[in-house]
Short mmCIF file of C-alpha atoms in Angstrom, two decimals:
data_model
loop_
_atom_site.label_atom_id
_atom_site.label_comp_id
_atom_site.label_asym_id
_atom_site.label_seq_id
_atom_site.Cartn_x
_atom_site.Cartn_y
_atom_site.Cartn_z
CA CYS A 1276 109.60 102.95 82.63
CA ARG A 1277 108.07 106.27 83.63
CA ALA A 1278 105.02 104.57 85.14
CA ARG A 1279 107.23 102.07 86.95
CA THR A 1280 109.25 104.91 88.46
CA SER A 1281 106.19 106.91 89.51
CA TYR A 1282 104.27 104.04 91.07
CA ARG A 1283 106.94 101.52 92.09
CA ASP A 1284 105.98 101.91 95.75
CA PRO A 1285 102.17 101.66 95.95
CA MET A 1286 102.59 99.75 99.21
CA ILE A 1287 104.39 102.73 100.77
CA ARG A 1288 101.63 105.01 99.55
CA ALA A 1289 99.06 102.69 101.12
CA ALA A 1290 101.05 102.62 104.37
CA VAL A 1291 100.94 106.43 104.53
CA PHE A 1292 97.16 106.34 104.10
CA TYR A 1293 96.79 103.67 106.77
CA VAL A 1294 98.82 105.73 109.25
CA THR A 1295 96.89 108.89 108.35
CA GLY A 1296 93.64 106.99 108.83
CA LEU A 1297 94.79 105.75 112.23
CA VAL A 1298 95.59 109.30 113.39
CA ALA A 1299 92.28 110.69 112.13
CA LEU A 1300 90.24 107.88 113.65
CA ALA A 1301 92.11 108.09 116.97
CA LEU A 1302 91.26 111.79 117.19
CA PHE A 1303 87.60 111.56 116.20
CA GLY A 1304 86.69 108.13 117.52
CA CYS A 1305 86.68 109.33 121.12
CA GLU A 1306 84.54 112.32 120.17
CA VAL A 1307 81.57 110.39 118.79
CA CYS A 1308 81.08 107.88 121.59
CA PRO A 1309 81.32 108.24 125.40
CA PHE A 1310 82.40 104.60 125.75
CA LEU A 1311 85.34 105.06 123.41
CA SER A 1312 86.07 108.37 125.11
CA SER A 1313 86.46 106.53 128.42
CA LEU A 1314 89.43 104.67 126.95
CA GLY A 1315 91.29 107.88 126.16
CA HIS A 1316 92.91 108.77 122.86
CA ARG A 1317 96.10 106.79 123.51
CA SER A 1318 94.44 103.53 124.52
CA PHE A 1319 91.93 103.76 121.70
CA ALA A 1320 94.73 104.47 119.21
CA ILE A 1321 96.65 101.40 120.40
CA VAL A 1322 93.66 99.08 120.04
CA LEU A 1323 92.74 100.53 116.66
CA GLY A 1324 96.38 100.49 115.56
CA VAL A 1325 96.64 96.77 116.24
CA ALA A 1326 93.53 96.15 114.12
CA LEU A 1327 94.76 98.31 111.24
CA PHE A 1328 98.27 96.82 111.42
CA GLY A 1329 96.78 93.34 111.12
CA ALA A 1330 94.73 94.48 108.15
CA PHE A 1331 97.79 96.03 106.50
CA CYS A 1332 99.77 92.81 106.98
CA LEU A 1333 96.97 90.90 105.23
CA ARG A 1334 96.90 93.41 102.39
CA ALA A 1335 99.90 92.16 100.38
CA PRO A 1336 98.99 88.45 100.24
CA LEU A 1337 95.31 89.24 99.59
CA GLU A 1338 96.29 91.71 96.88
CA HIS A 1339 98.41 89.08 95.18
CA ARG A 1340 95.66 86.49 95.41
CA PHE A 1341 92.51 88.48 94.64
CA VAL A 1342 93.76 91.50 92.65
CA LEU A 1343 96.86 90.72 90.61
CA ARG A 1344 95.54 87.38 89.34
CA ARG A 1345 92.51 89.04 87.76
CA PRO A 1346 92.29 90.36 84.18
CA PRO A 1347 93.72 93.92 83.97
CA LEU A 1348 90.47 95.90 83.97
CA GLU A 1349 89.00 93.87 86.84
CA ARG A 1350 91.95 94.69 89.08
CA VAL A 1351 90.81 98.27 89.65
CA ARG A 1352 87.50 97.36 91.25
CA ALA A 1353 89.09 94.48 93.15
CA GLN A 1354 91.71 96.84 94.58
CA PHE A 1355 89.03 99.19 95.87
CA GLN A 1356 87.04 96.34 97.38
CA LEU A 1357 90.15 94.97 99.09
CA ASP A 1358 91.25 98.18 100.84
CA PHE A 1359 87.72 99.31 101.65
CA GLY A 1360 86.90 95.87 103.01
CA LEU A 1361 90.04 95.72 105.16
CA PHE A 1362 89.12 98.97 106.91
CA ILE A 1363 85.56 97.76 107.55
CA LEU A 1364 86.98 94.48 108.83
CA SER A 1365 89.22 96.46 111.20
CA GLY A 1366 86.20 98.34 112.54
CA LEU A 1367 84.26 95.13 113.08
CA ALA A 1368 87.25 93.55 114.83
CA LEU A 1369 87.40 96.60 117.10
CA THR A 1370 83.68 96.19 117.83
CA VAL A 1371 84.12 92.58 118.89
CA PHE A 1372 87.21 93.38 120.99
CA ASP A 1373 85.50 96.24 122.84
CA LEU A 1374 82.47 94.06 123.47
CA VAL A 1375 84.52 91.19 124.91
CA ALA A 1376 87.27 93.12 126.71
CA TYR A 1377 85.37 96.15 128.01
CA GLY A 1378 81.71 95.22 127.73
CA PHE A 1379 80.97 98.17 125.43
CA PRO A 1380 77.66 97.98 123.54
CA VAL A 1381 77.73 96.99 119.88
CA SER A 1382 76.46 100.46 118.91
CA SER A 1383 79.74 101.90 120.21
CA GLY A 1384 81.80 99.70 117.94
CA LEU A 1385 79.54 100.35 114.98
CA ARG A 1386 80.26 104.07 115.30
CA ALA A 1387 83.95 103.30 115.10
CA THR A 1388 83.24 101.02 112.14
CA LEU A 1389 81.53 103.92 110.35
CA GLY A 1390 84.66 105.99 110.87
CA CYS A 1391 86.79 103.15 109.52
CA ALA A 1392 84.48 102.87 106.51
CA THR A 1393 84.83 106.60 105.82
CA ILE A 1394 88.63 106.55 105.85
CA GLY A 1395 88.69 103.18 104.12
CA PHE A 1396 86.57 104.55 101.28
CA PHE A 1397 89.17 107.20 100.51
CA VAL A 1398 92.01 104.70 100.88
CA GLY A 1399 90.22 102.33 98.51
CA VAL A 1400 89.58 105.05 95.93
CA ASP A 1401 93.20 106.17 95.98
CA ALA A 1402 94.51 102.59 95.74
CA ALA A 1403 92.12 101.85 92.87
CA LEU A 1404 93.23 104.95 90.96
CA VAL A 1405 96.88 103.99 91.39
CA ARG A 1406 96.07 100.45 90.24
CA GLU A 1407 94.25 101.87 87.22
CA ARG A 1408 97.29 103.91 86.21
CA LEU A 1409 99.44 100.79 86.48
CA VAL A 1410 96.96 98.90 84.29
CA PHE A 1411 97.04 101.70 81.71
CA ALA A 1412 100.85 101.57 81.67
CA GLU A 1413 100.81 97.77 81.31
CA LEU A 1414 98.38 97.80 78.40
CA SER A 1415 100.20 100.67 76.73
CA ALA A 1416 103.54 98.89 76.94
CA LEU A 1417 102.02 95.78 75.35
CA GLU A 1418 100.10 97.88 72.78
CA LEU A 1419 96.89 96.14 73.85
CA GLN A 1420 93.37 97.48 73.96
CA PRO A 1421 91.28 96.86 77.10
CA GLU A 1422 89.16 93.74 76.79
CA GLY A 1423 86.27 92.31 78.73
CA ARG A 1424 83.37 93.97 80.49
CA ARG A 1425 82.95 97.66 79.74
CA SER A 1426 83.85 99.76 82.77
CA LEU A 1427 81.75 102.60 84.10
CA SER A 1428 82.28 105.96 82.42
CA TYR A 1429 84.40 108.41 84.34
CA SER A 1430 81.45 110.74 84.86
CA ARG A 1431 79.42 107.97 86.48
CA LYS A 1432 82.38 106.84 88.55
CA PHE A 1433 82.99 110.33 89.86
CA LEU A 1434 79.27 110.81 90.57
CA ALA A 1435 79.20 107.61 92.62
CA VAL A 1436 82.29 108.68 94.56
CA ALA A 1437 80.85 112.17 95.21
CA ILE A 1438 77.56 110.75 96.51
CA ALA A 1439 79.38 108.31 98.77
CA ILE A 1440 81.53 111.13 100.16
CA LEU A 1441 78.46 113.22 100.97
CA VAL A 1442 76.70 110.30 102.67
CA LEU A 1443 79.71 109.33 104.78
CA LEU A 1444 80.51 112.94 105.69
CA SER A 1445 76.90 113.61 106.73
CA ALA A 1446 76.82 110.49 108.90
CA ASP A 1447 80.12 111.33 110.61
CA LEU A 1448 79.12 114.95 111.29
CA PHE A 1449 75.78 113.77 112.68
CA LEU A 1450 77.58 111.54 115.17
CA LEU A 1451 79.78 114.46 116.24
CA ALA A 1452 76.76 116.74 116.64
CA ALA A 1453 74.61 114.19 118.47
CA ARG A 1454 77.10 113.95 121.34
CA ASP A 1455 78.20 117.57 121.67
CA LEU A 1456 74.80 119.23 121.29
CA ALA A 1457 73.56 117.34 124.34
CA THR A 1458 75.25 120.01 126.44
CA THR A 1459 75.70 123.74 125.96
CA ALA A 1460 79.42 123.48 126.62
CA GLY A 1461 79.71 121.01 123.80
CA GLN A 1462 78.65 123.50 121.14
CA ARG A 1463 82.06 125.17 121.00
CA GLU A 1464 83.73 121.77 120.79
CA LEU A 1465 81.33 120.84 118.01
CA ALA A 1466 82.38 123.86 115.96
CA LEU A 1467 86.06 122.98 116.36
CA GLU A 1468 85.59 119.28 115.67
CA THR A 1469 83.41 119.98 112.64
CA GLY A 1470 86.01 122.35 111.25
CA VAL A 1471 88.81 119.84 111.65
CA ALA A 1472 86.66 117.04 110.21
CA LEU A 1473 85.79 119.14 107.18
CA LEU A 1474 89.46 120.00 106.69
CA VAL A 1475 90.46 116.33 106.73
CA MET A 1476 87.62 115.36 104.39
CA PHE A 1477 88.49 118.26 102.09
CA ALA A 1478 92.11 117.08 101.80
CA LEU A 1479 91.01 113.50 101.10
CA THR A 1480 88.45 114.66 98.53
CA VAL A 1481 91.00 116.83 96.74
CA ASN A 1482 93.33 113.84 96.56
CA ALA A 1483 90.55 111.73 95.01
CA VAL A 1484 89.66 114.45 92.49
CA VAL A 1485 93.31 114.86 91.48
CA GLY A 1486 93.59 111.10 91.03
CA PHE A 1487 90.51 111.00 88.81
CA SER A 1488 91.80 113.90 86.71
CA ARG A 1489 95.19 112.24 86.19
CA ASN A 1490 93.58 108.99 85.11
CA LEU A 1491 91.16 110.79 82.83
CA ALA A 1492 94.13 112.48 81.18
CA LEU A 1493 95.67 109.05 80.60
CA VAL A 1494 92.43 107.81 79.02
CA LEU A 1495 92.27 110.78 76.66
CA GLU A 1496 95.96 110.43 75.83
CA GLY A 1497 95.40 106.79 74.93
CA GLN A 1498 92.46 107.70 72.70
CA ASN A 1499 94.52 110.38 70.96
CA GLN A 1500 97.36 107.92 70.36
CA ALA A 1501 94.88 105.41 68.90
CA LEU A 1502 93.46 108.05 66.55
CA ALA A 1503 96.97 109.06 65.51
CA ALA A 1504 97.78 105.41 64.77
CA VAL A 1505 94.63 105.09 62.65
CA ALA A 1506 95.59 108.24 60.76
CA THR A 1507 98.92 106.67 59.85
CA GLY A 1508 97.26 103.53 58.50
CA LYS A 1509 97.29 101.22 61.53
#
């Protein structure tokens, strides 16, 4: 009951992340590409918002089909792949639209796709951690032990997430620097944009770390309960 109360609205949580991602991408997308900059923040936000809204509308039916029908432990990875993939799909859709509607080069859209992949990675991690907590609650209520393929250890999972964060952050900061360092006047803008980007990434990283720590606590709690059951003769 406690888990159901805490996580009864994962869709609302996902919606908040999608809106946050839209705002972040609308702010930074125009700063990494002169073609996107020519659209202006508002126009770019509208086009991107349509793509992300379409992805969010597809999320529920795809989640039901490709996540919830899987065995419990496989749902976590499937949840990450779903949300991460939807953000990448949104970026690719934006690339095609800009190419057809405005004649922008593909490289322009791929920069936006990288931004979508960065935000989508954090959205996918958060959704997967929430899904994992729901799986823990489900198995605990049924007094079942996880079956099937052994999942990655939490240390390896966190290492993979940390490496991905560093790679995505480095790529995004490089795109910001490549445009602004072309002119002397752009150096001050670069400092401001880099600071804001780091602040956003810091907040997203903290959220991921907190999610991992909460799930790790659930794992250890489950192990302690199993040991206590063994001690009583079960």
